[in-house]
């Protein structure tokens, strides 16, 4: 279906256009131009998705002005298939009304839910998008829509303008089936838009409307564009037609904001001026301000903008200079006739009255400035009173400062940084200098107490570095009578608009401020209060700015300090919790590594900046001169992670005492973590979130064989630095993280040459959001690839070269250079399963001890070996072996093929046996049993000087 009189329907014309064929003259030029723009934008006719925004304001000025009008329209169309939409200047639908309520349930969300954007660049040719592009009333029928989804509909849309500045605030659109077209709809939508515009205008003051009327009347009399004002007095040329815009596009909202800000400054200055403003994309505008007086004697300033294509003023054509000078002729006289007087010049063409008729010239496709020879467009930006403008400008700047403060204050959980952010926001927008004084207890994270007395100068910030204030970090005494102490006592801001050279200033915290090269003359002292406590005091000073502080400045300072104090208190509480968690974690980590001769060890622990984690490390001496190395990482941060780490470390030491293999130890830790999680999570009503898991790497090194057995539970493999400086990362079975339960772990063993270094670490060392993990591992390889380094040097170089500057996670690092026990310090003998051979073992062991120069412990060793070998022959199985190891202690080991371990018990007076192990326990420093793949080993340690 097409428009009457067209020789070819829009359907056929649209098909030809989409095929790239010439389109007949029957297509209306606005529709054809819109199709061409859609094709340039790459919009597909079958496109169904439109952007959706949920950040629009459902209670904006436009919505409030249009609400009653939309309700009346909904009542007018009750029972019909009409839908009414209100969109903002960006094409986002803000409100919907339906003649039939059931209609909203049958249509897709894109046609019923506010928030979808119908701008032409997204939705193609449609009523809302075309009205915004053409800046006038438009009608779109059926196939004139570019998108397939809208072919069955028709619509009528008209822009809604702000009559103060002529800007389009939004669009009112009627949508209906193609067969429901009614010629009266155009008149009705104009009247409805006019009502919305009048309601928008009513939201401004009566004085502003009077000034606007005088400005419009003066422009009409001047006839600068050859046209009078409309019948309602609106400014026909206030909004440039797109064709008059040199770039072919409307102003960006950021440009609009820049123009309004500069216009407000010109209004508050009360002077006639011409100011050039640089906009986005290299465009330029010249703002012209001139006085205007209403018929009732209200004096104000009108600011117009002359938009150009970016040419500097010196290179613009003379025609533009004339355009800039033209507004001077339109200056309103104090004796101007009342607003009801008929305008001079040719009459406007007949049309509907009301604000909606204002842009009448634009409706026939010719904007008032379209044919200007200079290529510039003019429009009204603002009109207002200078005194009101000053207040408005100051209020807006205060609001902007508060908005800036909300974004800049409190970016970190650090008391000192938050105080500095307060000072940086306030200078120079509010003060020339700012000092912040905070008690030591608050800086440490403790509860705030009475801030009176001595505090710490935390921040000094100002417009000059050579300020007359005490430096940061120095103690400051708050004495009675000073505004600093008075504001703390009263809990209110104290304003001293005029500071004399004497008085309290000489006794205040900064006596040099009145005598230095840049003396201060005005002060606001504000307490930093949050949750009922005093966190300190902030002082705002003026020296360069001649204006004294006023009540409005005090209000702004209070608002800034209220926000800063809340952020500082949050930071203080975080500091306290962080300190407690860090103290707990450090108390659970080893304070001093045990003495042992298998490895030379160095370690580092770096807590995360953002919170304490659950990383830990440990070195555990084992029997037979062996040693266990351990690193782990509990998932999460805070006290809970630190406490879980302590439990796991304690459990790992206990399991290590049982002489478990690495895979068995990890299995026990896994079961423990599953049990703890079951007890603390799930059905618990304490609010605990349970334990979410951990990773662990467990290594056992035997210096007698140079064998290194290791297993890992979801942890990173260790790095091995060979004596020649080469570095490799052994391929170990990964194993699942601890806490999953039921999954197996696997032990892998490697032989290491004397002088090799094992480096164990947690993921905080190499995992960083700003770098790839492979690159970090390569950095670690390079940092380790140096032969002959001590473990201490290794740790230092790794932390310097690999650790992040600001770690997000804890870092635990353990470097262990291995040693090998010389063969001459080990003696071993195989023993037949014959009790008669026990005496031979005692004799050979005594001779060996004599060769080692250990005659003193020989008697004790004879008794130990006699008992242990006899038990192995009697209760164990072959093969039986005896081994003596000379290390820090003398170690006696008897191994056999049996799996039954002996147990110490107290023998009764009538028992003939059962006292052998009691004797072993008395003669040795320590004794125990460990299992091997071929049986068990019973060991005992004696002091080298034992008798």
PDB file of C-alpha atoms in Angstrom, residues 769-902:
ATOM      1  CA  UNK A 769      46.806 -10.209  35.569  1.00  0.00           C
ATOM      2  CA  UNK A 770      49.260  -8.058  33.616  1.00  0.00           C
ATOM      3  CA  UNK A 771      51.492 -10.817  32.202  1.00  0.00           C
ATOM      4  CA  UNK A 772      51.268 -14.271  30.718  1.00  0.00           C
ATOM      5  CA  UNK A 773      52.169 -17.218  32.952  1.00  0.00           C
ATOM      6  CA  UNK A 774      54.522 -18.669  30.327  1.00  0.00           C
ATOM      7  CA  UNK A 775      56.406 -15.382  30.201  1.00  0.00           C
ATOM      8  CA  UNK A 776      56.600 -15.354  34.009  1.00  0.00           C
ATOM      9  CA  UNK A 777      57.993 -18.911  34.053  1.00  0.00           C
ATOM     10  CA  UNK A 778      60.600 -17.852  31.515  1.00  0.00           C
ATOM     11  CA  UNK A 779      61.517 -14.902  33.753  1.00  0.00           C
ATOM     12  CA  UNK A 780      61.866 -17.360  36.635  1.00  0.00           C
ATOM     13  CA  UNK A 781      64.096 -19.588  34.541  1.00  0.00           C
ATOM     14  CA  UNK A 782      66.382 -16.679  33.678  1.00  0.00           C
ATOM     15  CA  UNK A 783      66.529 -15.515  37.291  1.00  0.00           C
ATOM     16  CA  UNK A 784      67.568 -19.004  38.455  1.00  0.00           C
ATOM     17  CA  UNK A 785      70.068 -19.776  35.665  1.00  0.00           C
ATOM     18  CA  UNK A 786      73.183 -18.821  37.652  1.00  0.00           C
ATOM     19  CA  UNK A 787      75.493 -21.530  39.060  1.00  0.00           C
ATOM     20  CA  UNK A 788      77.026 -21.339  42.494  1.00  0.00           C
ATOM     21  CA  UNK A 789      74.425 -19.104  44.126  1.00  0.00           C
ATOM     22  CA  UNK A 790      73.532 -19.559  47.764  1.00  0.00           C
ATOM     23  CA  UNK A 791      69.848 -20.137  48.583  1.00  0.00           C
ATOM     24  CA  UNK A 792      69.697 -16.635  50.074  1.00  0.00           C
ATOM     25  CA  UNK A 793      70.990 -15.082  46.835  1.00  0.00           C
ATOM     26  CA  UNK A 794      68.563 -17.223  44.872  1.00  0.00           C
ATOM     27  CA  UNK A 795      65.576 -15.966  46.854  1.00  0.00           C
ATOM     28  CA  UNK A 796      66.713 -12.368  46.528  1.00  0.00           C
ATOM     29  CA  UNK A 797      67.187 -12.543  42.755  1.00  0.00           C
ATOM     30  CA  UNK A 798      63.859 -14.322  42.216  1.00  0.00           C
ATOM     31  CA  UNK A 799      61.881 -11.775  44.226  1.00  0.00           C
ATOM     32  CA  UNK A 800      63.616  -8.860  42.479  1.00  0.00           C
ATOM     33  CA  UNK A 801      63.208 -10.241  38.950  1.00  0.00           C
ATOM     34  CA  UNK A 802      59.951 -12.192  38.997  1.00  0.00           C
ATOM     35  CA  UNK A 803      57.641 -11.086  41.813  1.00  0.00           C
ATOM     36  CA  UNK A 804      54.977  -8.497  40.815  1.00  0.00           C
ATOM     37  CA  UNK A 805      55.473  -4.983  42.130  1.00  0.00           C
ATOM     38  CA  UNK A 806      51.979  -5.036  43.629  1.00  0.00           C
ATOM     39  CA  UNK A 807      51.129  -8.707  44.259  1.00  0.00           C
ATOM     40  CA  UNK A 808      47.445  -9.611  44.256  1.00  0.00           C
ATOM     41  CA  UNK A 809      48.198 -12.901  46.011  1.00  0.00           C
ATOM     42  CA  UNK A 810      50.587 -14.073  48.702  1.00  0.00           C
ATOM     43  CA  UNK A 811      54.015 -15.297  47.653  1.00  0.00           C
ATOM     44  CA  UNK A 812      55.798 -18.155  49.429  1.00  0.00           C
ATOM     45  CA  UNK A 813      59.270 -19.053  48.151  1.00  0.00           C
ATOM     46  CA  UNK A 814      61.573 -21.807  49.413  1.00  0.00           C
ATOM     47  CA  UNK A 815      65.076 -22.429  48.003  1.00  0.00           C
ATOM     48  CA  UNK A 816      66.942 -25.534  49.166  1.00  0.00           C
ATOM     49  CA  UNK A 817      70.457 -26.441  48.023  1.00  0.00           C
ATOM     50  CA  UNK A 818      70.924 -30.155  48.583  1.00  0.00           C
ATOM     51  CA  UNK A 819      73.874 -31.887  50.191  1.00  0.00           C
ATOM     52  CA  UNK A 820      74.948 -35.498  49.865  1.00  0.00           C
ATOM     53  CA  UNK A 821      76.060 -37.537  52.861  1.00  0.00           C
ATOM     54  CA  UNK A 822      79.555 -38.972  52.117  1.00  0.00           C
ATOM     55  CA  UNK A 823      79.749 -42.747  51.772  1.00  0.00           C
ATOM     56  CA  UNK A 824      82.431 -42.982  54.476  1.00  0.00           C
ATOM     57  CA  UNK A 825      79.868 -41.789  57.023  1.00  0.00           C
ATOM     58  CA  UNK A 826      77.522 -44.677  56.280  1.00  0.00           C
ATOM     59  CA  UNK A 827      78.019 -48.327  57.278  1.00  0.00           C
ATOM     60  CA  UNK A 828      75.601 -51.137  56.358  1.00  0.00           C
ATOM     61  CA  UNK A 829      75.553 -54.911  56.944  1.00  0.00           C
ATOM     62  CA  UNK A 830      73.201 -57.663  55.860  1.00  0.00           C
ATOM     63  CA  UNK A 831      72.127 -59.930  58.752  1.00  0.00           C
ATOM     64  CA  UNK A 832      71.046 -63.575  58.390  1.00  0.00           C
ATOM     65  CA  UNK A 833      67.904 -64.588  60.259  1.00  0.00           C
ATOM     66  CA  UNK A 834      69.942 -66.339  62.960  1.00  0.00           C
ATOM     67  CA  UNK A 835      69.964 -65.189  66.610  1.00  0.00           C
ATOM     68  CA  UNK A 836      73.540 -66.401  66.933  1.00  0.00           C
ATOM     69  CA  UNK A 837      74.715 -63.716  64.515  1.00  0.00           C
ATOM     70  CA  UNK A 838      73.582 -60.840  66.702  1.00  0.00           C
ATOM     71  CA  UNK A 839      76.883 -60.858  68.598  1.00  0.00           C
ATOM     72  CA  UNK A 840      78.827 -60.472  65.348  1.00  0.00           C
ATOM     73  CA  UNK A 841      76.794 -57.392  64.441  1.00  0.00           C
ATOM     74  CA  UNK A 842      77.528 -55.836  67.837  1.00  0.00           C
ATOM     75  CA  UNK A 843      81.256 -56.439  67.347  1.00  0.00           C
ATOM     76  CA  UNK A 844      81.478 -55.018  63.837  1.00  0.00           C
ATOM     77  CA  UNK A 845      79.447 -51.997  64.833  1.00  0.00           C
ATOM     78  CA  UNK A 846      81.795 -51.352  67.771  1.00  0.00           C
ATOM     79  CA  UNK A 847      84.819 -51.471  65.468  1.00  0.00           C
ATOM     80  CA  UNK A 848      83.148 -49.053  63.036  1.00  0.00           C
ATOM     81  CA  UNK A 849      82.420 -46.591  65.816  1.00  0.00           C
ATOM     82  CA  UNK A 850      86.034 -46.793  66.907  1.00  0.00           C
ATOM     83  CA  UNK A 851      87.152 -45.984  63.373  1.00  0.00           C
ATOM     84  CA  UNK A 852      84.842 -42.946  63.438  1.00  0.00           C
ATOM     85  CA  UNK A 853      86.263 -41.895  66.798  1.00  0.00           C
ATOM     86  CA  UNK A 854      82.955 -42.437  68.584  1.00  0.00           C
ATOM     87  CA  UNK A 855      83.963 -44.659  71.495  1.00  0.00           C
ATOM     88  CA  UNK A 856      81.667 -42.893  73.982  1.00  0.00           C
ATOM     89  CA  UNK A 857      78.317 -43.929  72.450  1.00  0.00           C
ATOM     90  CA  UNK A 858      79.567 -47.454  71.634  1.00  0.00           C
ATOM     91  CA  UNK A 859      78.034 -49.101  74.714  1.00  0.00           C
ATOM     92  CA  UNK A 860      74.608 -47.588  74.073  1.00  0.00           C
ATOM     93  CA  UNK A 861      74.759 -48.532  70.404  1.00  0.00           C
ATOM     94  CA  UNK A 862      75.620 -52.143  71.304  1.00  0.00           C
ATOM     95  CA  UNK A 863      72.560 -52.419  73.500  1.00  0.00           C
ATOM     96  CA  UNK A 864      70.309 -50.760  70.872  1.00  0.00           C
ATOM     97  CA  UNK A 865      71.488 -52.989  68.053  1.00  0.00           C
ATOM     98  CA  UNK A 866      71.258 -56.118  70.186  1.00  0.00           C
ATOM     99  CA  UNK A 867      67.604 -55.408  70.969  1.00  0.00           C
ATOM    100  CA  UNK A 868      66.556 -54.243  67.501  1.00  0.00           C
ATOM    101  CA  UNK A 869      68.333 -57.002  65.576  1.00  0.00           C
ATOM    102  CA  UNK A 870      67.003 -59.673  67.933  1.00  0.00           C
ATOM    103  CA  UNK A 871      63.431 -58.400  67.399  1.00  0.00           C
ATOM    104  CA  UNK A 872      63.949 -58.363  63.615  1.00  0.00           C
ATOM    105  CA  UNK A 873      65.266 -61.944  63.614  1.00  0.00           C
ATOM    106  CA  UNK A 874      62.534 -63.162  65.943  1.00  0.00           C
ATOM    107  CA  UNK A 875      59.457 -61.285  64.681  1.00  0.00           C
ATOM    108  CA  UNK A 876      60.395 -59.852  61.283  1.00  0.00           C
ATOM    109  CA  UNK A 877      61.283 -61.357  57.955  1.00  0.00           C
ATOM    110  CA  UNK A 878      64.196 -61.374  55.578  1.00  0.00           C
ATOM    111  CA  UNK A 879      66.019 -59.496  54.222  1.00  0.00           C
ATOM    112  CA  UNK A 880      67.421 -57.957  57.425  1.00  0.00           C
ATOM    113  CA  UNK A 881      69.897 -55.095  57.249  1.00  0.00           C
ATOM    114  CA  UNK A 882      71.687 -52.913  59.789  1.00  0.00           C
ATOM    115  CA  UNK A 883      72.810 -49.372  58.901  1.00  0.00           C
ATOM    116  CA  UNK A 884      74.778 -46.841  60.935  1.00  0.00           C
ATOM    117  CA  UNK A 885      74.745 -43.192  59.804  1.00  0.00           C
ATOM    118  CA  UNK A 886      76.996 -40.538  61.258  1.00  0.00           C
ATOM    119  CA  UNK A 887      75.406 -37.135  60.904  1.00  0.00           C
ATOM    120  CA  UNK A 888      74.455 -34.549  63.539  1.00  0.00           C
ATOM    121  CA  UNK A 889      73.519 -37.605  65.586  1.00  0.00           C
ATOM    122  CA  UNK A 890      74.391 -41.262  65.361  1.00  0.00           C
ATOM    123  CA  UNK A 891      71.524 -43.091  63.662  1.00  0.00           C
ATOM    124  CA  UNK A 892      70.981 -46.830  64.041  1.00  0.00           C
ATOM    125  CA  UNK A 893      68.581 -48.423  61.563  1.00  0.00           C
ATOM    126  CA  UNK A 894      67.427 -52.045  61.392  1.00  0.00           C
ATOM    127  CA  UNK A 895      65.243 -52.955  58.417  1.00  0.00           C
ATOM    128  CA  UNK A 896      63.421 -56.205  57.714  1.00  0.00           C
ATOM    129  CA  UNK A 897      60.772 -57.534  55.366  1.00  0.00           C
ATOM    130  CA  UNK A 898      57.992 -57.641  57.945  1.00  0.00           C
ATOM    131  CA  UNK A 899      55.114 -55.191  58.119  1.00  0.00           C
ATOM    132  CA  UNK A 900      54.318 -55.513  61.818  1.00  0.00           C
ATOM    133  CA  UNK A 901      55.549 -52.550  63.845  1.00  0.00           C
ATOM    134  CA  UNK A 902      56.657 -52.897  67.477  1.00  0.00           C
TER     135      UNK A 902
END
